[in-house]
Short mmCIF file of C-alpha atoms in Angstrom, two decimals:
data_model
loop_
_atom_site.label_atom_id
_atom_site.label_comp_id
_atom_site.label_asym_id
_atom_site.label_seq_id
_atom_site.Cartn_x
_atom_site.Cartn_y
_atom_site.Cartn_z
CA MET A 1468 0.02 -0.07 0.22
CA SER A 1469 1.28 3.57 -0.87
CA MET A 1470 1.25 6.39 1.90
CA ASP A 1471 -2.02 7.68 0.39
CA GLU A 1472 -3.68 4.61 0.79
CA ASP A 1473 -2.81 4.37 4.21
CA VAL A 1474 -3.87 7.50 4.81
CA VAL A 1475 -7.16 6.90 3.44
CA ALA A 1476 -7.27 3.65 5.11
CA ALA A 1477 -7.03 5.26 8.27
CA ILE A 1478 -9.33 7.55 8.03
CA TYR A 1479 -12.13 4.96 7.01
CA ARG A 1480 -10.95 2.47 10.09
CA ASP A 1481 -11.45 5.51 12.68
CA HIS A 1482 -14.34 7.34 11.36
CA GLY A 1483 -16.14 5.29 8.60
CA SER A 1484 -18.60 4.13 10.84
CA ALA A 1485 -19.78 7.10 12.21
CA LEU A 1486 -19.45 9.00 8.88
CA ARG A 1487 -21.64 6.52 7.37
CA ARG A 1488 -24.62 6.54 10.13
CA PHE A 1489 -24.52 10.49 9.82
CA VAL A 1490 -25.05 10.33 6.20
CA LEU A 1491 -27.72 7.20 6.46
CA SER A 1492 -29.51 9.38 8.47
CA ALA A 1493 -29.69 11.91 5.84
CA SER A 1494 -30.49 9.23 2.98
CA ARG A 1495 -32.64 6.68 2.33
CA ASP A 1496 -30.84 5.32 -0.60
CA PRO A 1497 -27.75 2.96 1.29
CA GLN A 1498 -25.67 2.90 -2.13
CA LEU A 1499 -26.14 6.63 -2.70
CA ALA A 1500 -24.84 7.11 1.20
CA GLU A 1501 -21.76 4.94 0.33
CA ASP A 1502 -20.91 7.41 -2.64
CA VAL A 1503 -21.29 10.26 -0.13
CA VAL A 1504 -19.06 8.58 2.31
CA GLN A 1505 -16.44 7.78 -0.20
CA GLU A 1506 -16.21 11.10 -2.04
CA THR A 1507 -15.90 12.79 1.49
CA VAL A 1508 -13.03 10.83 2.47
CA LEU A 1509 -11.32 11.29 -0.84
CA ARG A 1510 -12.07 15.10 -0.76
CA VAL A 1511 -10.57 15.42 2.65
CA TRP A 1512 -7.71 13.52 1.73
CA GLN A 1513 -7.26 15.56 -1.53
CA GLN A 1514 -7.67 18.74 0.36
CA ALA A 1515 -5.22 17.73 3.11
CA PRO A 1516 -6.49 20.50 4.91
CA GLU A 1517 -4.64 21.42 7.78
CA ILE A 1518 -7.10 20.58 10.91
CA THR A 1519 -6.33 21.74 14.51
CA GLY A 1520 -9.07 20.64 15.84
CA SER A 1521 -10.99 17.26 15.70
CA LEU A 1522 -10.83 15.29 12.14
CA ARG A 1523 -14.20 13.90 12.91
CA SER A 1524 -15.97 16.78 12.85
CA TYR A 1525 -14.59 18.23 9.67
CA LEU A 1526 -15.56 14.90 7.74
CA PHE A 1527 -19.20 15.48 9.30
CA ARG A 1528 -19.22 19.32 7.51
CA THR A 1529 -17.59 17.77 4.38
CA ALA A 1530 -20.22 15.12 3.96
CA ARG A 1531 -22.81 17.77 4.76
CA ASN A 1532 -21.89 20.08 1.87
CA ILE A 1533 -21.36 17.05 -0.78
CA MET A 1534 -24.97 16.05 0.33
CA ILE A 1535 -26.59 19.38 -0.17
CA ASP A 1536 -24.54 19.80 -3.34
CA ASN A 1537 -25.87 16.16 -4.40
CA TYR A 1538 -29.05 17.56 -3.57
CA ARG A 1539 -29.11 20.50 -5.74
CA LYS A 1540 -27.64 18.66 -8.73
CA ALA A 1541 -30.36 16.13 -8.37
CA GLN A 1542 -33.23 18.47 -8.20
CA ARG A 1543 -32.35 19.62 -11.47
CA ARG A 1544 -33.05 15.94 -12.94
CA PRO A 1545 -36.52 15.22 -11.56
CA LEU A 1546 -36.05 11.38 -11.75
CA GLU A 1547 -32.98 11.49 -9.44
CA ALA A 1548 -34.71 14.20 -6.89
CA LEU A 1549 -37.50 11.26 -6.19
CA GLU A 1550 -34.14 9.38 -4.25
CA TYR A 1551 -34.49 12.28 -1.71
CA GLU A 1552 -37.14 12.97 1.01
CA PHE A 1553 -37.35 16.59 0.70
CA THR A 1554 -39.19 18.52 -1.81
CA ASP A 1555 -37.39 21.91 -1.74
CA SER A 1556 -33.49 22.70 -1.16
CA THR A 1557 -33.97 25.03 1.84
CA GLU A 1558 -35.69 22.46 3.37
CA ALA A 1559 -33.10 19.87 2.53
CA VAL A 1560 -30.49 22.38 3.79
CA GLU A 1561 -32.32 22.92 7.28
CA ARG A 1562 -32.72 18.93 7.55
CA VAL A 1563 -29.00 18.30 6.70
CA ASP A 1564 -27.82 20.86 8.96
CA GLU A 1565 -30.43 19.51 11.55
CA LEU A 1566 -29.10 16.33 11.70
CA LEU A 1567 -25.30 17.57 11.52
CA ASN A 1568 -25.84 19.55 14.26
CA ARG A 1569 -27.49 16.51 16.20
CA VAL A 1570 -24.57 14.21 15.15
CA LEU A 1571 -21.99 17.05 16.59
CA MET A 1572 -23.55 17.19 19.61
CA GLU A 1573 -23.68 13.76 19.97
CA GLU A 1574 -19.92 13.46 19.46
CA ALA A 1575 -19.39 16.23 22.09
CA LEU A 1576 -21.14 14.38 24.53
CA LEU A 1577 -19.58 10.90 23.97
CA ARG A 1578 -16.19 12.65 24.61
CA LEU A 1579 -17.46 13.53 27.96
CA SER A 1580 -16.36 11.42 30.48
CA SER A 1581 -19.09 9.45 31.67
CA GLU A 1582 -19.10 11.13 35.15
CA HIS A 1583 -19.79 14.73 33.56
CA ARG A 1584 -22.21 13.13 30.77
CA ASP A 1585 -24.32 11.38 33.38
CA VAL A 1586 -25.08 14.78 35.10
CA LEU A 1587 -25.79 16.82 32.31
CA VAL A 1588 -27.81 14.71 30.71
CA ALA A 1589 -29.86 13.90 34.14
CA LEU A 1590 -30.39 17.89 34.52
CA HIS A 1591 -30.75 18.72 30.95
CA TYR A 1592 -32.52 16.28 29.08
CA ARG A 1593 -34.37 14.66 31.69
CA ARG A 1594 -35.18 17.93 33.46
CA PHE A 1595 -33.99 16.51 36.82
CA THR A 1596 -34.03 18.66 39.44
CA VAL A 1597 -30.07 18.54 41.33
CA ASN A 1598 -31.63 16.48 44.41
CA GLU A 1599 -33.74 14.28 41.77
CA ALA A 1600 -30.08 13.77 40.20
CA SER A 1601 -28.21 13.13 43.28
CA VAL A 1602 -30.99 10.32 43.98
CA GLN A 1603 -30.84 8.94 40.99
CA LEU A 1604 -27.13 8.95 40.22
CA ASN A 1605 -26.53 7.93 44.15
CA ILE A 1606 -23.91 10.74 44.66
CA PRO A 1607 -24.03 13.73 46.98
CA SER A 1608 -26.38 17.38 45.94
CA GLY A 1609 -22.84 18.89 46.26
CA THR A 1610 -21.33 16.35 43.73
CA VAL A 1611 -24.18 16.98 41.52
CA LYS A 1612 -23.41 20.79 41.47
CA SER A 1613 -19.74 20.56 41.05
CA ARG A 1614 -19.97 18.31 38.28
CA ALA A 1615 -22.22 20.36 36.38
CA TYR A 1616 -19.89 22.87 36.53
CA TYR A 1617 -17.57 20.89 35.01
CA ALA A 1618 -19.44 19.45 32.51
CA VAL A 1619 -20.22 22.47 30.93
CA ARG A 1620 -17.00 23.52 30.94
CA ALA A 1621 -15.55 20.74 29.41
CA LEU A 1622 -18.10 20.66 26.88
CA ARG A 1623 -17.55 24.15 25.90
CA THR A 1624 -14.02 23.09 25.19
CA ILE A 1625 -15.10 20.21 23.08
CA LEU A 1626 -17.44 22.11 21.25
CA ASP A 1627 -14.46 25.06 20.40
CA GLU A 1628 -12.06 22.12 19.53
CA MET A 1629 -14.79 20.67 17.28
CA GLY A 1630 -15.65 24.09 15.70
CA VAL A 1631 -18.86 24.36 16.92
CA GLU A 1632 -19.83 28.06 17.34
CA ARG A 1633 -21.03 29.91 20.80
CA MET B 1483 -21.77 28.61 50.99
CA THR B 1484 -18.37 29.85 49.96
CA ALA B 1485 -17.35 31.55 46.84
CA ALA B 1486 -16.35 29.00 44.95
CA GLU B 1487 -19.52 27.00 45.78
CA LEU B 1488 -21.68 29.74 44.92
CA HIS B 1489 -19.37 30.14 41.62
CA GLN B 1490 -20.07 26.38 40.75
CA LEU B 1491 -23.64 26.86 40.63
CA LEU B 1492 -23.29 28.29 37.33
CA GLY B 1493 -23.34 24.93 35.94
CA ALA B 1494 -26.48 23.51 37.13
CA TYR B 1495 -28.04 27.28 36.64
CA VAL B 1496 -27.53 26.94 32.90
CA LEU B 1497 -28.63 23.18 32.60
CA GLY B 1498 -31.63 23.75 34.70
CA GLY B 1499 -32.26 22.31 37.95
CA LEU B 1500 -31.33 24.24 40.66
CA ASP B 1501 -33.94 24.36 43.54
CA PRO B 1502 -35.75 27.78 44.31
CA ALA B 1503 -33.09 28.71 46.89
CA ASP B 1504 -29.95 28.17 45.03
CA SER B 1505 -31.55 29.84 42.03
CA VAL B 1506 -31.94 33.25 44.37
CA ARG B 1507 -28.78 32.60 46.05
CA PHE B 1508 -26.86 32.40 42.62
CA GLU B 1509 -28.89 35.41 41.12
CA ALA B 1510 -27.97 37.73 44.02
CA HIS B 1511 -24.34 36.42 43.46
CA LEU B 1512 -24.25 36.93 39.52
CA GLN B 1513 -24.98 41.13 40.41
CA GLU B 1514 -21.97 41.19 42.17
CA CYS B 1515 -19.27 38.61 40.41
CA ALA B 1516 -18.30 40.25 37.02
CA ASP B 1517 -16.65 36.62 36.52
CA CYS B 1518 -19.80 34.68 36.95
CA ARG B 1519 -21.49 37.26 34.24
CA ALA B 1520 -19.07 37.16 31.80
CA GLU B 1521 -18.77 32.94 31.88
CA LEU B 1522 -22.65 32.97 31.95
CA ASP B 1523 -22.50 34.88 28.55
CA GLU B 1524 -20.31 32.26 27.52
CA LEU B 1525 -21.87 29.27 28.48
CA GLY B 1526 -25.40 30.22 28.46
CA ARG B 1527 -26.09 29.49 24.56
CA LEU B 1528 -25.31 25.64 25.53
CA PRO B 1529 -28.74 24.55 26.08
CA VAL B 1530 -30.16 25.72 22.30
CA LEU B 1531 -27.16 23.66 21.30
CA LEU B 1532 -27.66 20.94 23.34
CA ASP B 1533 -31.06 20.82 22.09
CA ALA B 1534 -29.96 19.82 18.37
CA LEU B 1535 -29.69 16.33 19.94
CA PRO B 1536 -33.37 14.67 21.04
CA VAL B 1537 -34.05 13.23 24.48
CA PRO B 1538 -34.06 9.63 23.69
CA ASP B 1539 -30.60 9.83 21.64
CA ALA B 1540 -29.34 11.89 24.70
CA VAL B 1541 -30.41 9.30 27.14
CA ALA B 1542 -29.48 6.37 25.44
CA LEU B 1543 -25.59 7.88 25.50
CA THR B 1544 -25.59 7.31 29.52
CA ALA B 1545 -26.37 3.75 29.22
CA SER B 1546 -23.88 1.02 29.50
CA ARG B 1547 -20.87 3.08 27.75
CA PRO B 1548 -18.55 3.05 30.82
CA GLY B 1549 -15.38 4.14 29.83
CA GLY B 1550 -16.64 6.70 27.71
CA GLY B 1551 -16.30 7.51 23.79
CA ALA B 1552 -17.19 6.48 21.13
CA ALA B 1553 -16.83 2.54 20.95
CA GLU B 1554 -17.72 1.97 16.77
CA PRO B 1555 -16.58 -1.04 15.01
CA PRO B 1556 -13.67 -0.07 12.51
CA THR B 1557 -14.27 -0.03 8.83
CA SER B 1558 -12.07 -1.23 6.23
CA VAL B 1559 -11.81 0.85 3.23
CA PRO B 1560 -13.46 -0.41 0.11
CA ASP B 1561 -11.68 -1.27 -2.90
CA THR B 1562 -13.93 1.39 -5.06
CA VAL B 1563 -12.16 3.90 -3.00
CA LEU B 1564 -8.38 2.85 -3.43
CA ASP B 1565 -9.40 2.82 -7.19
CA GLU B 1566 -10.70 6.11 -7.36
CA LEU B 1567 -7.61 7.38 -5.06
CA ALA B 1568 -5.59 6.02 -7.73
CA ALA B 1569 -7.39 7.55 -10.65
CA ARG B 1570 -7.15 10.93 -8.70
CA ARG B 1571 -3.77 10.55 -8.14
CA ARG B 1572 -2.78 10.21 -11.97
CA LYS B 1573 -4.78 13.45 -12.53
CA SER B 1574 -3.16 15.89 -9.91
CA ARG B 1575 0.46 16.18 -11.11
CA ARG B 1576 1.43 18.24 -8.16
CA ARG B 1577 0.68 15.42 -6.13
CA TRP B 1578 3.53 13.10 -6.25
CA THR B 1579 4.19 10.45 -4.14
CA ALA B 1580 6.98 10.01 -2.03
CA LEU B 1581 7.72 6.54 -1.59
CA VAL B 1582 9.87 6.23 1.83
CA GLY B 1583 12.48 3.40 1.89
CA ALA B 1584 13.03 1.97 5.04
CA VAL B 1585 17.00 1.92 4.63
CA ALA B 1586 18.79 -0.86 6.62
CA ALA B 1587 19.89 1.48 9.44
CA ALA B 1588 20.17 -0.23 12.81
CA CYS B 1589 18.28 2.61 14.82
CA LEU B 1590 15.61 3.98 12.65
CA ALA B 1591 12.76 2.53 10.95
CA LEU B 1592 11.06 4.74 8.84
CA GLY B 1593 7.33 5.07 8.55
CA LEU B 1594 4.73 7.24 7.14
CA ALA B 1595 4.94 9.87 4.64
CA ALA B 1596 2.78 12.70 4.77
CA GLY B 1597 1.56 13.75 1.71
CA PRO B 1598 3.28 16.86 -0.32
CA VAL B 1599 3.22 19.99 2.33
CA LEU B 1600 1.40 22.75 0.23
CA ASN B 1601 1.34 26.50 0.65
CA ARG B 1602 4.68 26.98 1.97
CA PRO B 1603 5.77 30.35 0.83
CA PRO B 1604 8.14 31.00 -1.44
CA GLN B 1605 6.37 28.26 -3.51
CA PRO B 1606 8.57 25.06 -3.97
CA ASP B 1607 7.97 23.15 -7.31
CA ALA B 1608 8.19 20.06 -5.13
CA SER B 1609 7.61 18.94 -1.53
CA TYR B 1610 7.90 16.07 0.51
CA SER B 1611 7.73 15.11 3.93
CA VAL B 1612 8.34 12.19 6.28
CA GLN B 1613 8.29 11.21 9.78
CA SER B 1614 9.52 7.65 11.24
CA GLY B 1615 8.33 5.47 14.03
CA ASN B 1616 10.58 6.83 16.77
CA GLY B 1617 9.37 10.78 15.78
CA LEU B 1618 12.03 11.96 13.49
CA ARG B 1619 10.31 14.45 11.04
CA PHE B 1620 12.05 15.60 7.79
CA SER B 1621 10.69 17.21 5.04
CA VAL B 1622 12.26 19.01 1.82
CA ASP B 1623 10.91 21.52 -0.44
CA LEU B 1624 12.83 21.53 -4.08
CA ALA B 1625 12.87 24.41 -6.05
CA ARG B 1626 13.88 24.44 -9.77
CA LYS B 1627 16.56 26.72 -10.87
CA THR B 1628 18.53 27.73 -13.85
CA TRP B 1629 21.85 26.12 -12.42
CA GLY B 1630 19.90 23.06 -10.99
CA THR B 1631 17.47 22.59 -7.68
CA GLU B 1632 17.51 24.20 -4.40
CA LEU B 1633 16.76 22.39 -1.34
CA ALA B 1634 15.10 23.78 1.66
CA VAL B 1635 15.63 21.07 4.15
CA SER B 1636 14.06 21.47 7.93
CA GLY B 1637 13.84 18.57 10.49
CA SER B 1638 13.04 17.87 14.09
CA SER B 1639 14.43 14.85 16.09
CA MET B 1640 17.07 14.40 13.85
CA PRO B 1641 20.21 12.41 14.80
CA LEU B 1642 22.03 14.47 17.57
CA ASN B 1643 25.71 13.39 16.80
CA GLY B 1644 28.16 13.91 13.96
CA THR B 1645 27.91 15.66 10.68
CA LEU B 1646 24.83 15.05 9.04
CA SER B 1647 24.50 15.28 5.01
CA LEU B 1648 21.91 15.46 2.32
CA TRP B 1649 22.61 13.49 -0.99
CA ILE B 1650 20.83 13.77 -4.29
CA ARG B 1651 20.98 10.51 -6.79
CA ASP B 1652 20.16 11.11 -10.22
CA ARG B 1653 18.24 8.84 -12.41
CA ASP B 1654 21.87 7.93 -13.83
CA GLY B 1655 22.51 6.97 -10.29
CA SER B 1656 25.44 9.49 -10.04
CA GLU B 1657 25.31 11.00 -6.45
CA ASP B 1658 25.65 14.65 -5.29
CA ARG B 1659 26.13 15.85 -1.59
CA ALA B 1660 23.42 18.94 -1.43
CA CYS B 1661 24.26 20.00 1.85
CA ALA B 1662 26.09 18.98 5.28
CA TRP B 1663 25.73 20.26 9.04
CA THR B 1664 26.44 19.53 12.32
CA ALA B 1665 24.09 17.86 14.43
CA THR B 1666 22.28 19.98 16.71
CA PRO B 1667 21.63 19.15 20.51
CA SER B 1668 17.93 20.13 20.13
CA GLY B 1669 17.83 17.55 16.76
CA ARG B 1670 15.99 20.43 15.17
CA ILE B 1671 17.44 21.76 12.04
CA LYS B 1672 16.51 24.04 8.66
CA VAL B 1673 19.23 24.27 6.14
CA THR B 1674 18.96 25.23 2.63
CA GLY B 1675 21.18 23.29 0.08
CA ALA B 1676 21.74 23.45 -3.62
CA THR B 1677 22.64 20.56 -6.19
CA PRO B 1678 23.02 21.29 -9.95
CA VAL B 1679 20.86 18.34 -10.57
CA GLN B 1680 17.59 19.18 -12.41
CA LEU B 1681 14.55 18.54 -10.67
CA ALA B 1682 13.21 16.40 -13.28
CA SER B 1683 16.33 14.31 -12.83
CA ILE B 1684 16.29 13.63 -9.09
CA ALA B 1685 15.50 10.20 -8.40
CA SER B 1686 15.88 9.83 -4.35
CA VAL B 1687 17.08 12.58 -1.72
CA GLU B 1688 18.92 10.89 1.11
CA LEU B 1689 19.42 11.74 4.68
CA ARG B 1690 22.54 10.52 6.24
CA ASP B 1691 24.15 10.05 9.38
CA GLY B 1692 27.44 11.01 10.75
CA THR B 1693 28.82 7.39 9.70
CA GLN B 1694 27.44 7.71 6.33
CA GLN B 1695 24.48 5.65 6.92
CA ALA B 1696 20.94 6.74 5.48
CA VAL B 1697 18.42 7.50 7.68
CA ALA B 1698 15.56 8.45 5.62
CA VAL B 1699 15.29 8.21 1.78
CA ILE B 1700 12.49 9.88 -0.41
CA THR B 1701 12.30 7.96 -3.77
CA VAL B 1702 10.87 10.48 -6.62
CA PRO B 1703 8.74 8.62 -8.91
CA LYS B 1704 9.12 9.70 -12.62
#
């Protein structure tokens, strides 16, 4: 294998599944999705960008752009447009961006420690009070409060690294 | 409650979940603490961002993931991608492939070569960089000149002793020493060399250590 092939293989190995999952959430057709994944990896390899933050979020963003380009192209060919769920392009862009934000946030939460993630999910998503979270997670309420603080700090740092705007 | 504890209430305040007494305490503290106001400003939008992920998906992340981090099965690269890779590489003339020959040097095994490094002023005509498993990094920019080829060399984690040198081998097999320098204690180096060999005739660029052993070789395909 040449070096370029090593690089591409490494991107596939580390990010292929996550990328495919993201693309499949926006596309009905598995073959189309596979093409998007392929184009994404090749394009990132070709551009050889200087990435300081997270390669995975860069891949997600590239896939998002490719899907939107594909959608716009397909719209000019009515038969192909049927492959997509969306009817107009504003709707398509919104939907893909929504999916992108979702996958980026999921990625960010997975990068938190499980202690921080548990407290954050309990308070924000499950709408528990500090005391309820304390019972649920079986930790003192003071610990819930301090973990909540360090969880939001850590999350902000992760999001900055992933290039998610404030 | 200590000032530090008051300050930390910010987390549960942003996420929601403070009981009314703590909320009142924290809001009173906010009035007096500019640091907390600035931090609230910075973190206040997090809930909106968090809402991009639906509740069931977020809750699912807390179940049975003790280590944290995405545990996903590795994906192997499909053959179609490798075919396409080869096609695009042929199309793009700038993207020469730098082949790194692992030379029989006892102490060094060469690893991965990154692709050509682009956008380095002034624009070289070709650029290669190489990194070995033990940290040695070495890159060469080649610029076409009327008299031959100019080489801008930079490296880190290079050998620490002796005289290091850069050798050019042309397509006919003859060698020319482009430059030589004394190893630096930091292992870093930035030097410029010159060779009468024309860029198109360069077959390989070789870095040698004090004992004339090759420690890194970049082979330039035709």
